[in-house]
Short mmCIF file of C-alpha atoms and ligand atoms in Angstrom, two decimals:
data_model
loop_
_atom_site.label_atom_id
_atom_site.label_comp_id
_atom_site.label_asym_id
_atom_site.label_seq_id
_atom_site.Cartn_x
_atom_site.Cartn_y
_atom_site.Cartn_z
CA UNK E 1 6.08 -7.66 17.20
CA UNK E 2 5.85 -4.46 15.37
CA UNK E 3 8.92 -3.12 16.44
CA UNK E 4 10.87 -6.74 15.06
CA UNK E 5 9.36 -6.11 11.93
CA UNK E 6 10.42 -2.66 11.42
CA UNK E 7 13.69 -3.29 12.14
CA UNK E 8 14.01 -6.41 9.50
CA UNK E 9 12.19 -3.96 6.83
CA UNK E 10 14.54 -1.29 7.42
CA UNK E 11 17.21 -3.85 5.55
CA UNK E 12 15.17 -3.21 1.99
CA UNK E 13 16.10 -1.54 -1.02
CA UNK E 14 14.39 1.36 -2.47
CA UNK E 15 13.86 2.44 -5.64
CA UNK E 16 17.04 2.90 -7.37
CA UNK E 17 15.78 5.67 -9.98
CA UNK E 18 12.19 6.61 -8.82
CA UNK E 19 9.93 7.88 -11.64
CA UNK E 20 8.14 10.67 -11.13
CA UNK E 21 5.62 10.15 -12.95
CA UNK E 22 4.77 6.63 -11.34
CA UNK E 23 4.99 8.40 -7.64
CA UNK E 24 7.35 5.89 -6.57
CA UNK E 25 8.09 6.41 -2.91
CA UNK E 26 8.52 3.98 -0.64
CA UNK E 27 6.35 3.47 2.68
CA UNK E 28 8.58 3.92 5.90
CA UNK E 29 9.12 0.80 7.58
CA UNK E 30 7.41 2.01 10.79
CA UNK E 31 4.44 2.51 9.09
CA UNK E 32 4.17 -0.44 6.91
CA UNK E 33 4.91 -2.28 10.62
CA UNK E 34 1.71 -0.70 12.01
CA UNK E 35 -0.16 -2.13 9.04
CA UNK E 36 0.63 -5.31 8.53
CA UNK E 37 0.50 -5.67 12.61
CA UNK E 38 -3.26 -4.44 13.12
CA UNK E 39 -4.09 -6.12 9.83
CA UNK E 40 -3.10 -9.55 11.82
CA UNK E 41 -4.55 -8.94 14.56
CA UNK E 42 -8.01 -7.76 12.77
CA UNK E 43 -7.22 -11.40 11.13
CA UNK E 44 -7.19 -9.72 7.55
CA UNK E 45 -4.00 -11.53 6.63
CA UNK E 46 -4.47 -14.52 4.60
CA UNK E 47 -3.96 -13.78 1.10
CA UNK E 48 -2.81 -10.51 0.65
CA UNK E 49 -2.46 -8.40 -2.71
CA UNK E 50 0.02 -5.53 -2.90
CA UNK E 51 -1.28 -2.92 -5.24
CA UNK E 52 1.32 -0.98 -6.31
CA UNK E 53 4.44 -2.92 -4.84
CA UNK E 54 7.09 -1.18 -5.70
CA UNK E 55 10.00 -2.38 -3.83
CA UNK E 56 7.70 -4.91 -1.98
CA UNK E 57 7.95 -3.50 1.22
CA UNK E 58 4.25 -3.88 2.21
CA UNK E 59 3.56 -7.43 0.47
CA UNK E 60 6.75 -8.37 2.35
CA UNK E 61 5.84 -7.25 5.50
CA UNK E 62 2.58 -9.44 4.45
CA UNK E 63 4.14 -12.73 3.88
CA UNK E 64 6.63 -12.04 7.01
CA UNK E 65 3.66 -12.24 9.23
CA UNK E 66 2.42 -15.46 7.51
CA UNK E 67 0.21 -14.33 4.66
CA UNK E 68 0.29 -15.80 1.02
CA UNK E 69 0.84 -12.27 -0.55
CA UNK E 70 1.36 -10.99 -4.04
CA UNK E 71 2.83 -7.79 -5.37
CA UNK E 72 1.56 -5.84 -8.14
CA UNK E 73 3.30 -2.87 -10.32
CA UNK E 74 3.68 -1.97 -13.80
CA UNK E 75 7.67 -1.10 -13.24
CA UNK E 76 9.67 -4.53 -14.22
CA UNK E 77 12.70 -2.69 -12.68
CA UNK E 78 11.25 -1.98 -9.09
CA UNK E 79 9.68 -5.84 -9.57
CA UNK E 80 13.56 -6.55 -9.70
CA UNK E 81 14.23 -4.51 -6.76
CA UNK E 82 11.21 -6.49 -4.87
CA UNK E 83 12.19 -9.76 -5.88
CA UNK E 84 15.83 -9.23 -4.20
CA UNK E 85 14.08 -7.81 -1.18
CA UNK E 86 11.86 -11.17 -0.95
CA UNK E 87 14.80 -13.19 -1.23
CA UNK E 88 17.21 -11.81 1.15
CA UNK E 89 14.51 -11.94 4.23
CA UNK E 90 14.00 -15.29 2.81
CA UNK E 91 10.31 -14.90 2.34
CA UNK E 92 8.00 -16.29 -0.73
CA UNK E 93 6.49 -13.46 -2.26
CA UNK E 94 4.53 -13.62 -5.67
CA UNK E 95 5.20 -10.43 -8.24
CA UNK E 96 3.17 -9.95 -11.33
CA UNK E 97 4.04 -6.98 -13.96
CA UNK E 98 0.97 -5.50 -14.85
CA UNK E 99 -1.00 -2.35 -14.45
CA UNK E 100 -3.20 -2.64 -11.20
CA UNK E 101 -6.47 -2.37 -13.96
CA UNK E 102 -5.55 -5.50 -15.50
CA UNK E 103 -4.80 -7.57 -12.56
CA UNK E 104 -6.96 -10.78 -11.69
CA UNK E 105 -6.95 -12.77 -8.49
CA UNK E 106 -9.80 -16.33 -7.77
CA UNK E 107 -9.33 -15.88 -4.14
CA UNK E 108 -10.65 -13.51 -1.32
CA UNK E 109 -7.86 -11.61 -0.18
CA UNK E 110 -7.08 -7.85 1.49
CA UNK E 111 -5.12 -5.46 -0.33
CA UNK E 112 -2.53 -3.27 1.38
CA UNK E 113 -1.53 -0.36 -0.86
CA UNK E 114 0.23 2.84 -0.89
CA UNK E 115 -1.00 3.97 -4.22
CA UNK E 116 0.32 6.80 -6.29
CA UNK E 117 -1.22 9.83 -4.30
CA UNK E 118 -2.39 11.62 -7.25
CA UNK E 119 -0.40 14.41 -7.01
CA UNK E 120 1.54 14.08 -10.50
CA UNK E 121 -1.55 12.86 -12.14
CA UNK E 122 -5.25 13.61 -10.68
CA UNK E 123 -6.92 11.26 -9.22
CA UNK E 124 -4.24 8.38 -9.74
CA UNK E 125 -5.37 6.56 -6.47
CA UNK E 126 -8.67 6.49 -8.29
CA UNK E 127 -8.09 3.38 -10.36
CA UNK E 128 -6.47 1.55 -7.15
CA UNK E 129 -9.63 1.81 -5.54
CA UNK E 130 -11.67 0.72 -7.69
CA UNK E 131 -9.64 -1.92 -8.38
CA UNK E 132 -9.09 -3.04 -4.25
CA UNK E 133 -13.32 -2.37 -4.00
CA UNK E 134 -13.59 -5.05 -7.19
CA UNK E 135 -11.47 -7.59 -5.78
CA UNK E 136 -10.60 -7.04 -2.07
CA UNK E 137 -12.90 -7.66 1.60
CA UNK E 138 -10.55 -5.64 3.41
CA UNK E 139 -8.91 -2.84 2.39
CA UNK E 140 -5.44 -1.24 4.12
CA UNK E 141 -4.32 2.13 2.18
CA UNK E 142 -2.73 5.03 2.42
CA UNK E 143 -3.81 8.37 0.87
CA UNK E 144 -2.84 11.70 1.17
CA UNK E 145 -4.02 13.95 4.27
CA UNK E 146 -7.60 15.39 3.44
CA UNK E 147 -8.75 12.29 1.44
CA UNK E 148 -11.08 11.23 4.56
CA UNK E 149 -14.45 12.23 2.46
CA UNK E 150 -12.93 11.21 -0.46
CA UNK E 151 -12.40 7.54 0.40
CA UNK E 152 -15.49 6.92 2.49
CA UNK E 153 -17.72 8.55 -0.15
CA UNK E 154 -15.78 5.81 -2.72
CA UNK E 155 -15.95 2.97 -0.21
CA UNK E 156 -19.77 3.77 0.59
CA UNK E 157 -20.74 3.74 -3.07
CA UNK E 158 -19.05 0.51 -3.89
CA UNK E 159 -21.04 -1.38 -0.97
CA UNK E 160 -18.08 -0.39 1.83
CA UNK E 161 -17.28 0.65 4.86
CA UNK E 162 -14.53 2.42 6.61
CA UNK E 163 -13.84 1.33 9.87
CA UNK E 164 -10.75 3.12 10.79
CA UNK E 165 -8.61 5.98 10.12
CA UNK E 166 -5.19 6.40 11.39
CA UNK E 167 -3.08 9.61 10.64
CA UNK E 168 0.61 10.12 10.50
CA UNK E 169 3.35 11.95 9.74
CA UNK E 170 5.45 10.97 7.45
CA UNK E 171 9.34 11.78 6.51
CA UNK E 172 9.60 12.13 2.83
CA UNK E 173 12.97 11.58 1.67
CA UNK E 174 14.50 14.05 -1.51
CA UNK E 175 14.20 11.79 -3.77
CA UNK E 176 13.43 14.02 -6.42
CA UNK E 177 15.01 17.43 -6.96
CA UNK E 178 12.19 19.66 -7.06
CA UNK E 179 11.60 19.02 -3.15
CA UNK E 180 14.06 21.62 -1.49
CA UNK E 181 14.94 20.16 2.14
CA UNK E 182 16.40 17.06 2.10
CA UNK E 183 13.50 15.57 4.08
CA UNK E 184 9.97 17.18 4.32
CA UNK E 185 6.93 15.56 6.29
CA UNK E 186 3.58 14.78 5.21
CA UNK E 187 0.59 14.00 6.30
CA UNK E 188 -1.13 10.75 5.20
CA UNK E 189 -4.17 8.68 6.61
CA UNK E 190 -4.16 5.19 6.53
CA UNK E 191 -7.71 3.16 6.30
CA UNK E 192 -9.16 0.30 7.38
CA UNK E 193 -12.51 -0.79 4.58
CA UNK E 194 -14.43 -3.79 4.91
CA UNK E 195 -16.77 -5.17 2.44
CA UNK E 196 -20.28 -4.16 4.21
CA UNK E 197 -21.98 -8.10 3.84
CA UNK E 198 -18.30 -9.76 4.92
CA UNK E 199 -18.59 -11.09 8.38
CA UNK E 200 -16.56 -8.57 10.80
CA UNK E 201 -14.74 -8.90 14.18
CA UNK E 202 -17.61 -5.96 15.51
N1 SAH R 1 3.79 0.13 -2.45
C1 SAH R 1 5.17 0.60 -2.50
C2 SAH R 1 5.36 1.70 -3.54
C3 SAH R 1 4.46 2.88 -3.44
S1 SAH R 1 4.75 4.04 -4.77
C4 SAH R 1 5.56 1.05 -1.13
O1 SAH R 1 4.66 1.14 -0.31
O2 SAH R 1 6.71 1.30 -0.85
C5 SAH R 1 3.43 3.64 -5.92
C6 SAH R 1 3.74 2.45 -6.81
O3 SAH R 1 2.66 2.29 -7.72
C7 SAH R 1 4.99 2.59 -7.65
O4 SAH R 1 5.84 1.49 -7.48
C8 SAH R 1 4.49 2.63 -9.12
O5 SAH R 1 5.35 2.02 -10.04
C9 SAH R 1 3.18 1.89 -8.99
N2 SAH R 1 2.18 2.24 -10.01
C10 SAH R 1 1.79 3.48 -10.41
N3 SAH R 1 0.80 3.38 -11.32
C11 SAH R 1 0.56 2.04 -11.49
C12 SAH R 1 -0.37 1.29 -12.25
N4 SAH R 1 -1.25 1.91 -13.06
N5 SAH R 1 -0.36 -0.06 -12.19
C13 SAH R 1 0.52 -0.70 -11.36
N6 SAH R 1 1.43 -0.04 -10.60
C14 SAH R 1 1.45 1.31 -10.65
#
């Protein structure tokens, strides 16, 4: 399953001109795969919220795999980019403009996110979190490598718990010109938070 999926989200746009100072990259399709997979199988995919969309790739993943899922980002021109990307796999994929602070849902749902790592603009992933820990049970996200404490310390405070942490390497393309190889890796951790009083598959 994972391996169909990354292959049908290697046919999305990116950003067309990232902006720095949003930290727009875009997850690798591998590793948006491995999410949205375990996040099935952990049954955490029902109505999914994207924080962050960009160029939908995770929320589209999402509703691929079934779930009602909705896309959030401030940038009405990756929104354009993400609405395209919905259309051509032929999935249903709500987008909403607004900055993640601002956004609403009624229902229970996860959220998936790659937020902005912070490294443009301390502490960016802050508001991310505490927006997923206001509206989320479960909790998919990627953060920079060393962010371990970080997010558990977050997650424990706001009635949390982390129940997994993957690590990866990850192939950042040159999408802006202050990066001098045309592809550099990093390391990010992805984790898995549940709401502590939510009813869990342990
Ligand atoms: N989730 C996408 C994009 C990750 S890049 C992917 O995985 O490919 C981070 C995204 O967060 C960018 O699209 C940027 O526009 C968005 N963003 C940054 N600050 C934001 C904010 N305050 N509110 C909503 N979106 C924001």
């Amino acid at each position: 399953m994972k391996k169909e999926i990354e292959i049908v989200l290697e046919k999305l746009e990116g950003f067309e001109n990232p902006k720095l100072f949003l930290e727009q990259y875009v997850t690798p399709s591998n590793l948006a795969a491995f999410i949205v997979t375990n996040a099935k199988l952990f049954g955490d995919l029902e109505t999914v919220v994207d924080l962050g969309c960009g160029t939908g790739i995770l929320a589209i993943a999402s509703a691929i795999l079934g779930a009602f899922a909705i896309g959030v980002d401030v940038d009405i021109e990756a929104l354009r980019i993400a609405r395209r990307n919905a259309k051509k796999l032929g999935v249903e994929v709500e987008f909403v403009a607004c900055d993640v602070k601002n956004f609403e849902v009624k229902k229970k749902c996860t959220v998936i996110m790659n937020p902005p790592f912070g490294i443009q603009k301390r502490h960016a992933d802050r508001a991310f979190l505490e927006k997923a820990f206001e509206i989320a049970e479960k909790i998919y996200t990627i953060h920079s490598a060393g962010s371990e404490e970080f997010v558990k310390r977050t997650a424990e405070k706001n009635g949390f718990l982390v129940t997994h942490v993957w690590k990866f390497l990850i192939p950042l393309r040159k999408t802006y010109s202050f990066h001098e190889k045309p592809f550099e890796e990093i390391a990010v951790e992805v984790f898995r938070i549940e709401r502590k009083n939510s009813v869990s598959w342990r």
